[in-house]
């Protein structure tokens, strides 16, 4: 839709129009290129020459009043006048121009103004495409293809290949007209449309194709030189006919290598000479084609005289004889000819001759009967055959003979390779490549968006017409046996296509020779620059050395690599073997050009606005399908090799390459696919069989925004093995406007830690007014749609007792409550820093599961998932469950074994019996200390002085209780020493109280057990009186007697807390007894109390429960079954 712009000058208060004086001239080397973001936020951005490029404007003060509303944002949002000024001064420099300018700067010379590109459609696109498309295959192989495949199948081959390139040109035109295409051509288009991975893979395939094309052109040059121009220059000469092929290949290798070295030196010394000679080479091609058409027209009236000697119906090589006769009469004497000597033992008339030679007559057939001769009907059908099959004319009579397998060593024309349709497709396809020549020169065009589509499509249409007409004219003018004579041996070693041309065969020979030379030089010029462009993009790290070159930007190292790869093609030595190789690489490139256009069209990306409108995604898909079909038609094994090479490059770039954001179509495709999948996932929750932990990892950071517990990420990696969703979250306290930089730094640090620990997932840093709300927001909102977490993983707050801020443990408990309310599973790792890294390999050991209560089966699933990782692979799984007094433990064990069997889990099963023992004195004392601590923690909000006074009073009370209990005992001195230490460290008083009482009671129990009588210390009324009676002797245990003096304090305890503490103590004893040596202990996590008043006691219960264990993973289910016995 046309849009009209009106430029209105805005006057300020002085009445003067602001003409954009504040802008400076844009630098001439302002080239569109991608750079890493200098801010270091890890988000690569495109450095446009028009926007966000205001370094020159920052020092200019803005003193106008009309735009004062926007003056604070002038640095990042330039005025339209500034934008248009930069747009007008923008120049699209060719590859290497930037380096030329840098070299000039270093020499101190003044920069020369870069001339704006002036090449039009005809000179800039049409002629270069024509030169690249028409080449060696047309002159050396097209006649042979027509003779072998017949006119109809040859038209099919030509039509198939030309249709493929035409559809590719349509797709390429759409991409090339969708914005400015800097120098780089096809690689730039593919990489910016499909992303760095595809761009790098296809770019390198295109590079390899161009390099092997150089080898093919050099081999064509040498073939013309040694076969048609100076055959006597051959170094290796064949003594026998069977050695001719090897001799030819060796000559090709030697001369080809010399030619390659010479061409590489020419390219290295002066590329400008190559470019200047391009028109000369193109003129040779055009003159040669005109000579062919002229010869066709002349053949109507006066066909050229090129007789072919036939023996029976077999074609003879016309090298060693002048006359197609067995004998001739000279001075009335019958003498044998040179041909006789080739088939007989000697020149005598009575010599023994070859049976076929003796039985058949010699016939002369005109090689070029002419356009009106009707030979077209004989050349309609194919004549495929195996290696060594003789070239025969079926119209001529043939009478028996010797074994044809032996006759192939006689001077007959035979097939040098096995021929079939698909082989000919691969050999012919390089003759239609070269359609990218115009887009590769996009930097030199006056209007690339107009010239590239018109010039490329016209060039393909022209060359398609030339090829189709050539197929028909060759079949209509040339005898079939001569068409199938690949090297022209039957016409005295003349180029077959040259026999048809006018005025002389030498026009074609010389023209094709220079055409192949020029094409080889062009390939050796273009391929290194393509490799240099890929290397400078930085997407393939090991190629970066090839981005360097001479001071003027010439790619020296890339030229050396290109010459080395080109030498591989020359050592193959066969034009027919090299052609399918480069066909594969070009077809890969064309396939992805079509794919890029189709993807962009189907995605309807907002930036997809090509000026070329005659495209459709169906045409692109058809072109892509044709490319794929031709790849496998011509050579399925080469196609697989090319795909494997491209796939390896793709995976390498994906694994090691630099991150680039080019707004490519594959990213858009991924977004569309992700959106579709998320909408599908939203329909229903996953089935139990598909359930896997989608983990939200709550990380803690230190004051420098570094990750405190990286082993938490290691555990995540071992648990997930790259599957499912992982979100690593963190909360910063403050406001986002102030903490934005810290949040980005934290995100970078977390991503670095994730990369180091090989944790695949997403990072989510939230800034909140307080940590409590931030964690709540993460639990509620992390993830999207159906891709939300169902499990929260966090570390145990190991320093909650020392924390001066009680919010540390309160936040932990609230997190437990919120995960329960959200029906999410919770995993709490205690002593997480002692967990194994991803590099560790745990030896023989166990993962112990303590299945106390059933909350969905997560306890059984986690060890199975961990054992999939190589860190835990050697560990065995043991499952413990707890039996009460009225449970049948034997039956429980059998049922559990059967349950595990149905779950397909291998584990040892053990049932632990826990009897209803009386509550021990140790439990009471633990509860007493816990409640004293709770009283102290409730006072934490007081001022420092009040807090110290409160701590002191609680400490004194606790000391007096301990002194009463330990009168006359040897432990008294130890307690006194600990008390004196506590007085010096009142800040850590809470921890010290716990330590003293714990040590006291451990010693108390040890002493009781060491005595002559085992005393069962419990508090019940019946046992109180029996113990008093037993301990009235003078030698009675003093500590036990003091134990009962504490009865008033025990009676004041909360009995609910006493029962909970009893459970924690007893369960801890059992777990430590059975699993202290286990590599990992998984344990049901009790829920927090419903009454929030007992939160601090809950932490004590858990601490007692986990005491004495190294690696523990507390597990709390999400309220749904996560494991099933059904298939």
PDB file of N, CA and C in Angstrom, residues 130-195:
ATOM      1  N   UNK A 130      25.264 -15.641 -16.433  1.00  0.00           N
ATOM      2  CA  UNK A 130      25.432 -16.337 -17.704  1.00  0.00           C
ATOM      3  C   UNK A 130      26.794 -17.011 -17.770  1.00  0.00           C
ATOM      4  N   UNK A 131      27.820 -16.276 -17.345  1.00  0.00           N
ATOM      5  CA  UNK A 131      29.179 -16.820 -17.389  1.00  0.00           C
ATOM      6  C   UNK A 131      29.336 -18.012 -16.458  1.00  0.00           C
ATOM      7  N   UNK A 132      28.722 -17.948 -15.273  1.00  0.00           N
ATOM      8  CA  UNK A 132      28.869 -19.028 -14.293  1.00  0.00           C
ATOM      9  C   UNK A 132      28.037 -20.256 -14.646  1.00  0.00           C
ATOM     10  N   UNK A 133      26.893 -20.031 -15.311  1.00  0.00           N
ATOM     11  CA  UNK A 133      26.024 -21.169 -15.627  1.00  0.00           C
ATOM     12  C   UNK A 133      26.569 -21.933 -16.825  1.00  0.00           C
ATOM     13  N   UNK A 134      26.901 -21.218 -17.893  1.00  0.00           N
ATOM     14  CA  UNK A 134      27.428 -21.878 -19.095  1.00  0.00           C
ATOM     15  C   UNK A 134      28.898 -22.197 -18.866  1.00  0.00           C
ATOM     16  N   UNK A 135      29.280 -23.437 -19.133  1.00  0.00           N
ATOM     17  CA  UNK A 135      30.674 -23.755 -18.858  1.00  0.00           C
ATOM     18  C   UNK A 135      31.078 -25.116 -19.359  1.00  0.00           C
ATOM     19  N   UNK A 136      31.874 -25.762 -18.548  1.00  0.00           N
ATOM     20  CA  UNK A 136      32.613 -26.946 -18.975  1.00  0.00           C
ATOM     21  C   UNK A 136      31.706 -28.097 -19.386  1.00  0.00           C
ATOM     22  N   UNK A 137      30.589 -28.310 -18.681  1.00  0.00           N
ATOM     23  CA  UNK A 137      29.728 -29.447 -19.004  1.00  0.00           C
ATOM     24  C   UNK A 137      29.092 -29.276 -20.377  1.00  0.00           C
ATOM     25  N   UNK A 138      28.733 -28.047 -20.724  1.00  0.00           N
ATOM     26  CA  UNK A 138      28.125 -27.792 -22.035  1.00  0.00           C
ATOM     27  C   UNK A 138      29.077 -28.198 -23.156  1.00  0.00           C
ATOM     28  N   UNK A 139      30.351 -27.868 -23.022  1.00  0.00           N
ATOM     29  CA  UNK A 139      31.299 -28.113 -24.105  1.00  0.00           C
ATOM     30  C   UNK A 139      31.836 -29.547 -24.112  1.00  0.00           C
ATOM     31  N   UNK A 140      32.018 -30.147 -22.950  1.00  0.00           N
ATOM     32  CA  UNK A 140      32.704 -31.433 -22.872  1.00  0.00           C
ATOM     33  C   UNK A 140      31.775 -32.633 -22.699  1.00  0.00           C
ATOM     34  N   UNK A 141      30.576 -32.442 -22.147  1.00  0.00           N
ATOM     35  CA  UNK A 141      29.767 -33.604 -21.807  1.00  0.00           C
ATOM     36  C   UNK A 141      28.343 -33.589 -22.360  1.00  0.00           C
ATOM     37  N   UNK A 142      27.841 -32.461 -22.824  1.00  0.00           N
ATOM     38  CA  UNK A 142      26.426 -32.421 -23.196  1.00  0.00           C
ATOM     39  C   UNK A 142      26.136 -33.317 -24.398  1.00  0.00           C
ATOM     40  N   UNK A 143      27.049 -33.338 -25.387  1.00  0.00           N
ATOM     41  CA  UNK A 143      26.821 -34.222 -26.545  1.00  0.00           C
ATOM     42  C   UNK A 143      26.796 -35.686 -26.115  1.00  0.00           C
ATOM     43  N   UNK A 144      27.681 -36.059 -25.216  1.00  0.00           N
ATOM     44  CA  UNK A 144      27.730 -37.439 -24.727  1.00  0.00           C
ATOM     45  C   UNK A 144      26.463 -37.788 -23.941  1.00  0.00           C
ATOM     46  N   UNK A 145      25.957 -36.820 -23.135  1.00  0.00           N
ATOM     47  CA  UNK A 145      24.711 -37.046 -22.376  1.00  0.00           C
ATOM     48  C   UNK A 145      23.542 -37.259 -23.338  1.00  0.00           C
ATOM     49  N   UNK A 146      23.479 -36.440 -24.422  1.00  0.00           N
ATOM     50  CA  UNK A 146      22.392 -36.584 -25.398  1.00  0.00           C
ATOM     51  C   UNK A 146      22.473 -37.938 -26.088  1.00  0.00           C
ATOM     52  N   UNK A 147      23.692 -38.364 -26.475  1.00  0.00           N
ATOM     53  CA  UNK A 147      23.844 -39.643 -27.150  1.00  0.00           C
ATOM     54  C   UNK A 147      23.522 -40.817 -26.249  1.00  0.00           C
ATOM     55  N   UNK A 148      23.873 -40.716 -24.968  1.00  0.00           N
ATOM     56  CA  UNK A 148      23.667 -41.835 -24.050  1.00  0.00           C
ATOM     57  C   UNK A 148      22.212 -41.909 -23.580  1.00  0.00           C
ATOM     58  N   UNK A 149      21.646 -40.778 -23.182  1.00  0.00           N
ATOM     59  CA  UNK A 149      20.294 -40.765 -22.614  1.00  0.00           C
ATOM     60  C   UNK A 149      19.214 -40.627 -23.674  1.00  0.00           C
ATOM     61  N   UNK A 150      19.578 -40.219 -24.876  1.00  0.00           N
ATOM     62  CA  UNK A 150      18.574 -39.946 -25.889  1.00  0.00           C
ATOM     63  C   UNK A 150      17.986 -38.556 -25.697  1.00  0.00           C
ATOM     64  N   UNK A 151      17.340 -38.068 -26.747  1.00  0.00           N
ATOM     65  CA  UNK A 151      16.824 -36.696 -26.700  1.00  0.00           C
ATOM     66  C   UNK A 151      15.755 -36.549 -25.627  1.00  0.00           C
ATOM     67  N   UNK A 152      14.851 -37.493 -25.528  1.00  0.00           N
ATOM     68  CA  UNK A 152      13.727 -37.358 -24.601  1.00  0.00           C
ATOM     69  C   UNK A 152      14.210 -37.347 -23.153  1.00  0.00           C
ATOM     70  N   UNK A 153      15.051 -38.314 -22.793  1.00  0.00           N
ATOM     71  CA  UNK A 153      15.530 -38.350 -21.413  1.00  0.00           C
ATOM     72  C   UNK A 153      16.484 -37.192 -21.125  1.00  0.00           C
ATOM     73  N   UNK A 154      17.217 -36.757 -22.138  1.00  0.00           N
ATOM     74  CA  UNK A 154      18.086 -35.586 -21.939  1.00  0.00           C
ATOM     75  C   UNK A 154      17.257 -34.338 -21.664  1.00  0.00           C
ATOM     76  N   UNK A 155      16.144 -34.216 -22.386  1.00  0.00           N
ATOM     77  CA  UNK A 155      15.245 -33.086 -22.108  1.00  0.00           C
ATOM     78  C   UNK A 155      14.686 -33.190 -20.694  1.00  0.00           C
ATOM     79  N   UNK A 156      14.411 -34.433 -20.247  1.00  0.00           N
ATOM     80  CA  UNK A 156      13.952 -34.613 -18.866  1.00  0.00           C
ATOM     81  C   UNK A 156      15.006 -34.186 -17.861  1.00  0.00           C
ATOM     82  N   UNK A 157      16.274 -34.550 -18.114  1.00  0.00           N
ATOM     83  CA  UNK A 157      17.364 -34.160 -17.205  1.00  0.00           C
ATOM     84  C   UNK A 157      17.503 -32.642 -17.174  1.00  0.00           C
ATOM     85  N   UNK A 158      17.533 -32.040 -18.377  1.00  0.00           N
ATOM     86  CA  UNK A 158      17.688 -30.580 -18.449  1.00  0.00           C
ATOM     87  C   UNK A 158      16.496 -29.885 -17.810  1.00  0.00           C
ATOM     88  N   UNK A 159      15.289 -30.358 -18.115  1.00  0.00           N
ATOM     89  CA  UNK A 159      14.094 -29.738 -17.542  1.00  0.00           C
ATOM     90  C   UNK A 159      14.060 -29.850 -16.029  1.00  0.00           C
ATOM     91  N   UNK A 160      14.426 -31.026 -15.515  1.00  0.00           N
ATOM     92  CA  UNK A 160      14.439 -31.234 -14.058  1.00  0.00           C
ATOM     93  C   UNK A 160      15.404 -30.269 -13.378  1.00  0.00           C
ATOM     94  N   UNK A 161      16.623 -30.178 -13.902  1.00  0.00           N
ATOM     95  CA  UNK A 161      17.637 -29.326 -13.269  1.00  0.00           C
ATOM     96  C   UNK A 161      17.310 -27.844 -13.428  1.00  0.00           C
ATOM     97  N   UNK A 162      16.826 -27.453 -14.613  1.00  0.00           N
ATOM     98  CA  UNK A 162      16.505 -26.033 -14.821  1.00  0.00           C
ATOM     99  C   UNK A 162      15.290 -25.608 -14.003  1.00  0.00           C
ATOM    100  N   UNK A 163      14.314 -26.514 -13.862  1.00  0.00           N
ATOM    101  CA  UNK A 163      13.165 -26.196 -13.004  1.00  0.00           C
ATOM    102  C   UNK A 163      13.609 -25.998 -11.562  1.00  0.00           C
ATOM    103  N   UNK A 164      14.514 -26.860 -11.112  1.00  0.00           N
ATOM    104  CA  UNK A 164      15.035 -26.741  -9.744  1.00  0.00           C
ATOM    105  C   UNK A 164      15.701 -25.391  -9.529  1.00  0.00           C
ATOM    106  N   UNK A 165      16.563 -24.983 -10.476  1.00  0.00           N
ATOM    107  CA  UNK A 165      17.260 -23.696 -10.305  1.00  0.00           C
ATOM    108  C   UNK A 165      16.317 -22.514 -10.473  1.00  0.00           C
ATOM    109  N   UNK A 166      15.311 -22.648 -11.335  1.00  0.00           N
ATOM    110  CA  UNK A 166      14.359 -21.538 -11.494  1.00  0.00           C
ATOM    111  C   UNK A 166      13.553 -21.332 -10.217  1.00  0.00           C
ATOM    112  N   UNK A 167      13.072 -22.420  -9.618  1.00  0.00           N
ATOM    113  CA  UNK A 167      12.327 -22.296  -8.358  1.00  0.00           C
ATOM    114  C   UNK A 167      13.230 -21.743  -7.257  1.00  0.00           C
ATOM    115  N   UNK A 168      14.485 -22.180  -7.259  1.00  0.00           N
ATOM    116  CA  UNK A 168      15.426 -21.654  -6.261  1.00  0.00           C
ATOM    117  C   UNK A 168      15.664 -20.165  -6.493  1.00  0.00           C
ATOM    118  N   UNK A 169      15.740 -19.758  -7.752  1.00  0.00           N
ATOM    119  CA  UNK A 169      15.955 -18.327  -8.061  1.00  0.00           C
ATOM    120  C   UNK A 169      14.772 -17.488  -7.601  1.00  0.00           C
ATOM    121  N   UNK A 170      13.565 -18.035  -7.708  1.00  0.00           N
ATOM    122  CA  UNK A 170      12.381 -17.302  -7.236  1.00  0.00           C
ATOM    123  C   UNK A 170      12.459 -17.118  -5.719  1.00  0.00           C
ATOM    124  N   UNK A 171      12.806 -18.191  -5.011  1.00  0.00           N
ATOM    125  CA  UNK A 171      12.948 -18.084  -3.555  1.00  0.00           C
ATOM    126  C   UNK A 171      14.068 -17.122  -3.188  1.00  0.00           C
ATOM    127  N   UNK A 172      15.194 -17.232  -3.913  1.00  0.00           N
ATOM    128  CA  UNK A 172      16.331 -16.364  -3.629  1.00  0.00           C
ATOM    129  C   UNK A 172      15.978 -14.902  -3.889  1.00  0.00           C
ATOM    130  N   UNK A 173      15.200 -14.661  -4.926  1.00  0.00           N
ATOM    131  CA  UNK A 173      14.803 -13.279  -5.233  1.00  0.00           C
ATOM    132  C   UNK A 173      13.955 -12.697  -4.113  1.00  0.00           C
ATOM    133  N   UNK A 174      13.069 -13.523  -3.553  1.00  0.00           N
ATOM    134  CA  UNK A 174      12.242 -13.035  -2.443  1.00  0.00           C
ATOM    135  C   UNK A 174      13.115 -12.677  -1.243  1.00  0.00           C
ATOM    136  N   UNK A 175      14.089 -13.539  -0.932  1.00  0.00           N
ATOM    137  CA  UNK A 175      14.962 -13.260   0.223  1.00  0.00           C
ATOM    138  C   UNK A 175      15.854 -12.055  -0.055  1.00  0.00           C
ATOM    139  N   UNK A 176      16.396 -11.981  -1.271  1.00  0.00           N
ATOM    140  CA  UNK A 176      17.334 -10.908  -1.597  1.00  0.00           C
ATOM    141  C   UNK A 176      16.656  -9.544  -1.621  1.00  0.00           C
ATOM    142  N   UNK A 177      15.350  -9.524  -1.905  1.00  0.00           N
ATOM    143  CA  UNK A 177      14.649  -8.232  -1.943  1.00  0.00           C
ATOM    144  C   UNK A 177      13.972  -7.908  -0.620  1.00  0.00           C
ATOM    145  N   UNK A 178      14.205  -8.724   0.394  1.00  0.00           N
ATOM    146  CA  UNK A 178      13.640  -8.440   1.717  1.00  0.00           C
ATOM    147  C   UNK A 178      14.671  -7.691   2.552  1.00  0.00           C
ATOM    148  N   UNK A 179      14.999  -6.489   2.135  1.00  0.00           N
ATOM    149  CA  UNK A 179      15.970  -5.683   2.866  1.00  0.00           C
ATOM    150  C   UNK A 179      17.308  -5.657   2.163  1.00  0.00           C
ATOM    151  N   UNK A 180      18.235  -4.909   2.752  1.00  0.00           N
ATOM    152  CA  UNK A 180      19.561  -4.738   2.173  1.00  0.00           C
ATOM    153  C   UNK A 180      20.370  -6.014   2.364  1.00  0.00           C
ATOM    154  N   UNK A 181      20.955  -6.517   1.276  1.00  0.00           N
ATOM    155  CA  UNK A 181      21.819  -7.705   1.348  1.00  0.00           C
ATOM    156  C   UNK A 181      23.256  -7.238   1.152  1.00  0.00           C
ATOM    157  N   UNK A 182      24.043  -7.153   2.225  1.00  0.00           N
ATOM    158  CA  UNK A 182      25.437  -6.753   2.062  1.00  0.00           C
ATOM    159  C   UNK A 182      26.220  -7.832   1.327  1.00  0.00           C
ATOM    160  N   UNK A 183      27.501  -7.547   1.093  1.00  0.00           N
ATOM    161  CA  UNK A 183      28.353  -8.526   0.438  1.00  0.00           C
ATOM    162  C   UNK A 183      28.370  -9.805   1.251  1.00  0.00           C
ATOM    163  N   UNK A 184      28.319 -10.922   0.584  1.00  0.00           N
ATOM    164  CA  UNK A 184      28.247 -12.209   1.276  1.00  0.00           C
ATOM    165  C   UNK A 184      27.256 -13.111   0.582  1.00  0.00           C
ATOM    166  N   UNK A 185      26.346 -12.493  -0.161  1.00  0.00           N
ATOM    167  CA  UNK A 185      25.470 -13.239  -1.035  1.00  0.00           C
ATOM    168  C   UNK A 185      24.663 -14.329  -0.367  1.00  0.00           C
ATOM    169  N   UNK A 186      24.762 -15.527  -0.936  1.00  0.00           N
ATOM    170  CA  UNK A 186      23.908 -16.633  -0.511  1.00  0.00           C
ATOM    171  C   UNK A 186      24.135 -16.986   0.950  1.00  0.00           C
ATOM    172  N   UNK A 187      25.401 -16.955   1.400  1.00  0.00           N
ATOM    173  CA  UNK A 187      25.666 -17.270   2.813  1.00  0.00           C
ATOM    174  C   UNK A 187      24.947 -16.287   3.718  1.00  0.00           C
ATOM    175  N   UNK A 188      25.022 -15.007   3.395  1.00  0.00           N
ATOM    176  CA  UNK A 188      24.363 -14.000   4.219  1.00  0.00           C
ATOM    177  C   UNK A 188      22.861 -14.244   4.244  1.00  0.00           C
ATOM    178  N   UNK A 189      22.290 -14.523   3.071  1.00  0.00           N
ATOM    179  CA  UNK A 189      20.833 -14.705   3.004  1.00  0.00           C
ATOM    180  C   UNK A 189      20.388 -15.912   3.836  1.00  0.00           C
ATOM    181  N   UNK A 190      21.106 -17.017   3.706  1.00  0.00           N
ATOM    182  CA  UNK A 190      20.685 -18.240   4.412  1.00  0.00           C
ATOM    183  C   UNK A 190      20.888 -18.083   5.909  1.00  0.00           C
ATOM    184  N   UNK A 191      22.036 -17.554   6.305  1.00  0.00           N
ATOM    185  CA  UNK A 191      22.326 -17.466   7.736  1.00  0.00           C
ATOM    186  C   UNK A 191      21.378 -16.496   8.427  1.00  0.00           C
ATOM    187  N   UNK A 192      21.017 -15.403   7.759  1.00  0.00           N
ATOM    188  CA  UNK A 192      20.115 -14.436   8.400  1.00  0.00           C
ATOM    189  C   UNK A 192      18.664 -14.878   8.314  1.00  0.00           C
ATOM    190  N   UNK A 193      18.372 -15.851   7.457  1.00  0.00           N
ATOM    191  CA  UNK A 193      17.006 -16.347   7.354  1.00  0.00           C
ATOM    192  C   UNK A 193      16.778 -17.601   8.186  1.00  0.00           C
ATOM    193  N   UNK A 194      17.803 -18.449   8.297  1.00  0.00           N
ATOM    194  CA  UNK A 194      17.636 -19.721   8.995  1.00  0.00           C
ATOM    195  C   UNK A 194      18.470 -19.827  10.258  1.00  0.00           C
ATOM    196  N   UNK A 195      19.266 -18.815  10.574  1.00  0.00           N
ATOM    197  CA  UNK A 195      20.034 -18.848  11.814  1.00  0.00           C
ATOM    198  C   UNK A 195      21.471 -19.278  11.599  1.00  0.00           C
TER     199      UNK A 195
END
